[in-house]
DNA sequence: CGTAGGATTTTCT
DNA sequence: GAAAATCCTACGG
């Protein structure tokens, strides 16, 4: 079997909903720690729930940069959350989009992940956007970094998976938009789908 | 099983 | 001043 193929920036330079779906089953690694992506959410420039909806600010500047890079933001003043910057139309300039990485199934660097998370409960290690960043030690330092270069790598999925779809979590505006995607049957989701 | 409150940065009103 | 793309702990049924 050949090694899993790293996804290049071209993979991310497409419509954000497409990328969010195709990321399910892909593998995210950061400095030797990571696992299979099992839950994502899409956010785009026409979306009242997105950080980029109101235009560029110091916090969301990375989302207005090139696709295939990280956007890391502080959530509720406490946690870090990781997004993959996705496609936008250059002619529109001030548009941006991103995929929030909500949960992964940890497979690599388990010992280090358990230490950072303070638990050995497999289902609580990386099941939630704040947990993912704590487990992989991703912080503001990674904001704007390219996803196709170390210490990041995102590997193409080994096979297709059934996808479940639902409304996004923790938002009030555009709360009905079904842009949350998950791997069917996974026990590593942040929350079950309806 | 459920609900409630606190921690604390960034943005907007 | 309040809300936010969250998580943890405590306490009640």
mmCIF file of C-alpha atoms (C1' of nucleotides) in Angstrom:
data_model
loop_
_atom_site.group_PDB
_atom_site.id
_atom_site.type_symbol
_atom_site.label_atom_id
_atom_site.label_comp_id
_atom_site.label_asym_id
_atom_site.label_seq_id
_atom_site.Cartn_x
_atom_site.Cartn_y
_atom_site.Cartn_z
ATOM 1 C CA UNK A 1 0.000 0.000 0.000
ATOM 2 C CA UNK A 2 1.296 3.485 -0.879
ATOM 3 C CA UNK A 3 1.573 6.106 1.841
ATOM 4 C CA UNK A 4 -1.420 8.354 2.338
ATOM 5 C CA UNK A 5 -1.243 11.392 0.094
ATOM 6 C CA UNK A 6 -0.929 14.835 1.677
ATOM 7 C CA UNK A 7 -3.632 17.277 0.635
ATOM 8 C CA UNK A 8 -2.253 20.356 -1.100
ATOM 9 C CA UNK A 9 -3.542 23.914 -0.974
ATOM 10 C CA UNK A 10 -5.509 23.229 -4.170
ATOM 11 C CA UNK A 11 -7.724 20.837 -2.218
ATOM 12 C CA UNK A 12 -8.805 23.660 0.072
ATOM 13 C CA UNK A 13 -9.254 26.258 -2.680
ATOM 14 C CA UNK A 14 -12.792 25.039 -3.457
ATOM 15 C CA UNK A 15 -16.284 25.736 -2.078
ATOM 16 C CA UNK A 16 -16.196 25.416 1.683
ATOM 17 C CA UNK A 17 -19.142 23.019 1.983
ATOM 18 C CA UNK A 18 -17.529 20.616 -0.483
ATOM 19 C CA UNK A 19 -14.259 20.692 1.420
ATOM 20 C CA UNK A 20 -16.010 20.253 4.769
ATOM 21 C CA UNK A 21 -17.667 17.037 3.536
ATOM 22 C CA UNK A 22 -14.560 15.627 1.886
ATOM 23 C CA UNK A 23 -12.466 16.212 5.000
ATOM 24 C CA UNK A 24 -14.492 13.567 6.863
ATOM 25 C CA UNK A 25 -12.214 10.524 6.965
ATOM 26 C CA UNK A 26 -9.046 12.478 6.238
ATOM 27 C CA UNK A 27 -6.226 12.419 8.749
ATOM 28 C CA UNK A 28 -4.981 15.520 10.551
ATOM 29 C CA UNK A 29 -1.499 15.420 12.037
ATOM 30 C CA UNK A 30 0.281 18.150 13.967
ATOM 31 C CA UNK A 31 3.823 17.465 15.159
ATOM 32 C CA UNK A 32 3.183 13.737 15.376
ATOM 33 C CA UNK A 33 -0.198 13.938 17.129
ATOM 34 C CA UNK A 34 -3.614 13.656 15.539
ATOM 35 C CA UNK A 35 -6.140 11.319 13.984
ATOM 36 C CA UNK A 36 -9.082 10.874 11.658
ATOM 37 C CA UNK A 37 -11.341 13.889 11.125
ATOM 38 C CA UNK A 38 -14.881 12.811 12.062
ATOM 39 C CA UNK A 39 -16.745 16.126 12.416
ATOM 40 C CA UNK A 40 -16.571 19.486 10.624
ATOM 41 C CA UNK A 41 -18.614 22.644 10.126
ATOM 42 C CA UNK A 42 -18.595 25.079 7.210
ATOM 43 C CA UNK A 43 -18.660 28.871 7.517
ATOM 44 C CA UNK A 44 -18.669 31.283 4.601
ATOM 45 C CA UNK A 45 -18.733 34.961 3.818
ATOM 46 C CA UNK A 46 -22.509 35.158 3.236
ATOM 47 C CA UNK A 47 -23.140 33.425 6.531
ATOM 48 C CA UNK A 48 -24.266 35.549 9.514
ATOM 49 C CA UNK A 49 -22.788 32.919 11.850
ATOM 50 C CA UNK A 50 -19.295 33.251 10.397
ATOM 51 C CA UNK A 51 -16.529 35.343 11.919
ATOM 52 C CA UNK A 52 -15.782 36.726 8.454
ATOM 53 C CA UNK A 53 -19.350 37.898 7.856
ATOM 54 C CA UNK A 54 -18.774 41.366 9.298
ATOM 55 C CA UNK A 55 -15.557 41.913 7.367
ATOM 56 C CA UNK A 56 -11.925 41.791 8.287
ATOM 57 C CA UNK A 57 -10.741 42.277 11.872
ATOM 58 C CA UNK A 58 -7.383 41.528 13.525
ATOM 59 C CA UNK A 59 -8.752 38.205 14.789
ATOM 60 C CA UNK A 60 -10.097 36.824 11.505
ATOM 61 C CA UNK A 61 -7.362 38.152 9.180
ATOM 62 C CA UNK A 62 -6.150 34.621 8.371
ATOM 63 C CA UNK A 63 -9.513 33.760 6.832
ATOM 64 C CA UNK A 64 -8.958 36.517 4.290
ATOM 65 C CA UNK A 65 -5.581 35.038 3.335
ATOM 66 C CA UNK A 66 -4.926 32.168 0.915
ATOM 67 C CA UNK A 67 -6.785 28.828 1.251
ATOM 68 C CA UNK A 68 -4.960 25.865 2.735
ATOM 69 C CA UNK A 69 -3.860 27.749 5.834
ATOM 70 C CA UNK A 70 -4.977 27.606 9.467
ATOM 71 C CA UNK A 71 -7.318 30.073 11.133
ATOM 72 C CA UNK A 72 -7.072 29.704 14.903
ATOM 73 C CA UNK A 73 -9.266 31.808 17.153
ATOM 74 C CA UNK A 74 -9.912 32.149 20.859
ATOM 75 C CA UNK A 75 -13.317 30.825 21.874
ATOM 76 C CA UNK A 76 -15.152 32.125 24.915
ATOM 77 C CA UNK A 77 -11.883 33.664 26.060
ATOM 78 C CA UNK A 78 -10.605 30.251 27.082
ATOM 79 C CA UNK A 79 -10.302 27.690 24.307
ATOM 80 C CA UNK A 80 -8.604 27.634 20.917
ATOM 81 C CA UNK A 81 -10.459 26.461 17.798
ATOM 82 C CA UNK A 82 -8.902 25.354 14.499
ATOM 83 C CA UNK A 83 -10.259 26.142 11.035
ATOM 84 C CA UNK A 84 -8.970 25.324 7.570
ATOM 85 C CA UNK A 85 -9.213 28.371 5.306
ATOM 86 C CA UNK A 86 -11.071 27.454 2.107
ATOM 87 C CA UNK A 87 -11.920 28.819 -1.296
ATOM 88 C CA UNK A 88 -13.035 32.328 -2.024
ATOM 89 C CA UNK A 89 -13.421 34.318 -5.202
ATOM 90 C CA UNK A 90 -10.401 36.622 -5.640
ATOM 91 C CA UNK A 91 -12.469 39.116 -7.611
ATOM 92 C CA UNK A 92 -14.575 39.672 -4.544
ATOM 93 C CA UNK A 93 -11.605 40.496 -2.364
ATOM 94 C CA UNK A 94 -13.147 40.750 1.067
ATOM 95 C CA UNK A 95 -14.708 37.309 1.036
ATOM 96 C CA UNK A 96 -13.522 34.393 3.104
ATOM 97 C CA UNK A 97 -14.529 30.941 4.297
ATOM 98 C CA UNK A 98 -13.330 28.199 6.589
ATOM 99 C CA UNK A 99 -13.979 24.707 7.932
ATOM 100 C CA UNK A 100 -14.105 24.319 11.710
ATOM 101 C CA UNK A 101 -12.496 21.068 12.858
ATOM 102 C CA UNK A 102 -14.923 19.931 15.542
ATOM 103 C CA UNK A 103 -13.741 16.407 16.348
ATOM 104 C CA UNK A 104 -11.151 13.798 15.420
ATOM 105 C CA UNK A 105 -10.662 10.145 16.294
ATOM 106 C CA UNK A 106 -7.207 10.171 17.922
ATOM 107 C CA UNK A 107 -4.770 7.687 16.411
ATOM 108 C CA UNK A 108 -1.284 9.217 16.658
ATOM 109 C CA UNK A 109 0.608 10.469 19.697
ATOM 110 C CA UNK A 110 -1.973 9.108 22.113
ATOM 111 C CA UNK A 111 0.265 9.277 25.156
ATOM 112 C CA UNK A 112 1.026 12.961 24.649
ATOM 113 C CA UNK A 113 -2.625 13.710 23.890
ATOM 114 C CA UNK A 114 -3.761 12.020 27.098
ATOM 115 C CA UNK A 115 -1.245 14.022 29.080
ATOM 116 C CA UNK A 116 -2.330 17.351 27.580
ATOM 117 C CA UNK A 117 -6.025 16.567 28.016
ATOM 118 C CA UNK A 118 -5.707 15.169 31.505
ATOM 119 C CA UNK A 119 -7.796 12.101 30.743
ATOM 120 C CA UNK A 120 -7.426 8.681 29.183
ATOM 121 C CA UNK A 121 -11.060 8.490 28.112
ATOM 122 C CA UNK A 122 -10.704 7.987 24.353
ATOM 123 C CA UNK A 123 -14.030 9.578 23.587
ATOM 124 C CA UNK A 124 -13.192 12.778 25.437
ATOM 125 C CA UNK A 125 -9.704 13.349 24.050
ATOM 126 C CA UNK A 126 -10.560 15.159 20.791
ATOM 127 C CA UNK A 127 -14.382 15.304 20.661
ATOM 128 C CA UNK A 128 -14.973 19.054 20.446
ATOM 129 C CA UNK A 129 -13.214 21.992 18.777
ATOM 130 C CA UNK A 130 -11.583 23.214 21.990
ATOM 131 C CA UNK A 131 -10.498 19.704 22.896
ATOM 132 C CA UNK A 132 -8.876 19.131 19.493
ATOM 133 C CA UNK A 133 -6.645 22.153 19.939
ATOM 134 C CA UNK A 134 -5.707 21.283 23.504
ATOM 135 C CA UNK A 135 -4.921 17.704 22.477
ATOM 136 C CA UNK A 136 -2.681 18.760 19.566
ATOM 137 C CA UNK A 137 -1.251 21.824 21.340
ATOM 138 C CA UNK A 138 -2.564 24.193 18.666
ATOM 139 C CA UNK A 139 -2.753 27.852 19.704
ATOM 140 C CA UNK A 140 -2.599 31.359 18.241
ATOM 141 C CA UNK A 141 0.969 30.509 17.205
ATOM 142 C CA UNK A 142 -0.442 28.345 14.403
ATOM 143 C CA UNK A 143 -2.816 31.044 13.114
ATOM 144 C CA UNK A 144 -1.998 31.614 9.445
ATOM 145 C CA UNK A 145 0.340 28.632 9.087
ATOM 146 C CA UNK A 146 0.145 26.502 5.897
ATOM 147 C CA UNK A 147 -1.542 23.111 6.241
ATOM 148 C CA UNK A 148 0.645 21.365 3.657
ATOM 149 C CA UNK A 149 3.899 21.976 5.500
ATOM 150 C CA UNK A 150 5.284 20.743 8.827
ATOM 151 C CA UNK A 151 4.305 20.614 11.595
ATOM 152 C CA UNK A 152 0.899 20.345 9.869
ATOM 153 C CA UNK A 153 -0.164 17.646 7.460
ATOM 154 C CA UNK A 154 -3.606 16.655 6.234
ATOM 155 C CA UNK A 155 -3.732 13.272 4.522
ATOM 156 C CA UNK A 156 -6.237 12.128 1.925
ATOM 157 C CA UNK A 157 -8.929 9.788 3.248
ATOM 158 C CA UNK A 158 -8.272 6.090 2.779
ATOM 159 C CA UNK A 159 -11.853 5.424 1.731
ATOM 160 C CA UNK A 160 -15.250 7.056 1.488
ATOM 161 C CA UNK A 161 -17.482 7.168 4.528
ATOM 162 C CA UNK A 162 -21.191 7.698 4.974
ATOM 163 C CA UNK A 163 -21.782 11.308 6.014
ATOM 164 C CA UNK A 164 -24.412 12.562 8.425
ATOM 165 C CA UNK A 165 -25.592 16.176 8.160
ATOM 166 C CA UNK A 166 -27.184 18.571 10.619
ATOM 167 C CA UNK A 167 -27.366 22.135 11.923
ATOM 168 C CA UNK A 168 -24.244 23.653 13.435
ATOM 169 C CA UNK A 169 -23.615 23.733 17.166
ATOM 170 C CA UNK A 170 -23.431 26.669 19.517
ATOM 171 C CA UNK A 171 -24.633 29.402 17.183
ATOM 172 C CA UNK A 172 -27.737 31.589 17.209
ATOM 173 C CA UNK A 173 -27.662 33.241 13.786
ATOM 174 C CA UNK A 174 -28.354 30.988 10.789
ATOM 175 C CA UNK A 175 -28.957 28.227 13.322
ATOM 176 C CA UNK A 176 -30.939 26.123 10.835
ATOM 177 C CA UNK A 177 -28.301 25.991 8.098
ATOM 178 C CA UNK A 178 -27.286 22.295 7.839
ATOM 179 C CA UNK A 179 -23.553 22.799 7.525
ATOM 180 C CA UNK A 180 -22.377 20.373 10.200
ATOM 181 C CA UNK A 181 -20.947 17.138 8.818
ATOM 182 C CA UNK A 182 -20.008 13.936 10.617
ATOM 183 C CA UNK A 183 -18.777 10.410 9.997
ATOM 184 C CA UNK A 184 -21.781 8.084 10.292
ATOM 185 C CA UNK A 185 -21.505 5.771 13.264
ATOM 186 C CA UNK A 186 -18.448 7.400 14.826
ATOM 187 C CA UNK A 187 -18.320 7.409 18.621
ATOM 188 C CA UNK A 188 -15.874 10.339 18.577
ATOM 189 C CA UNK A 189 -18.384 13.053 17.600
ATOM 190 C CA UNK A 190 -18.672 16.078 19.900
ATOM 191 C CA UNK A 191 -22.414 15.446 20.026
ATOM 192 C CA UNK A 192 -24.749 13.005 18.293
ATOM 193 C CA UNK A 193 -26.653 13.998 15.154
ATOM 194 C CA UNK A 194 -30.440 14.063 15.375
ATOM 195 C "C1'" DC B 1 -29.906 11.112 32.694
ATOM 196 C "C1'" DG B 2 -30.389 16.437 32.976
ATOM 197 C "C1'" DT B 3 -29.495 21.619 33.841
ATOM 198 C "C1'" DA B 4 -26.669 25.529 35.669
ATOM 199 C "C1'" DG B 5 -22.790 28.482 36.432
ATOM 200 C "C1'" DG B 6 -18.020 30.028 35.874
ATOM 201 C "C1'" DA B 7 -13.661 30.969 33.306
ATOM 202 C "C1'" DT B 8 -12.043 35.021 30.245
ATOM 203 C "C1'" DT B 9 -10.703 37.296 25.073
ATOM 204 C "C1'" DT B 10 -12.615 39.578 21.089
ATOM 205 C "C1'" DT B 11 -16.057 41.984 18.992
ATOM 206 C "C1'" DC B 12 -20.037 44.657 18.631
ATOM 207 C "C1'" DT B 13 -23.759 47.677 20.684
ATOM 208 C "C1'" DG C 1 -22.095 45.947 28.938
ATOM 209 C "C1'" DA C 2 -23.203 41.641 26.623
ATOM 210 C "C1'" DA C 3 -22.622 37.802 23.679
ATOM 211 C "C1'" DA C 4 -19.795 34.414 21.686
ATOM 212 C "C1'" DA C 5 -18.261 28.542 16.332
ATOM 213 C "C1'" DT C 6 -16.663 25.903 24.555
ATOM 214 C "C1'" DC C 7 -15.591 22.931 28.308
ATOM 215 C "C1'" DC C 8 -15.634 21.520 33.012
ATOM 216 C "C1'" DT C 9 -17.578 20.758 37.472
ATOM 217 C "C1'" DA C 10 -21.370 20.499 40.639
ATOM 218 C "C1'" DC C 11 -25.766 19.152 41.896
ATOM 219 C "C1'" DG C 12 -30.754 17.306 41.200
ATOM 220 C "C1'" DG C 13 -33.855 13.458 39.482
#
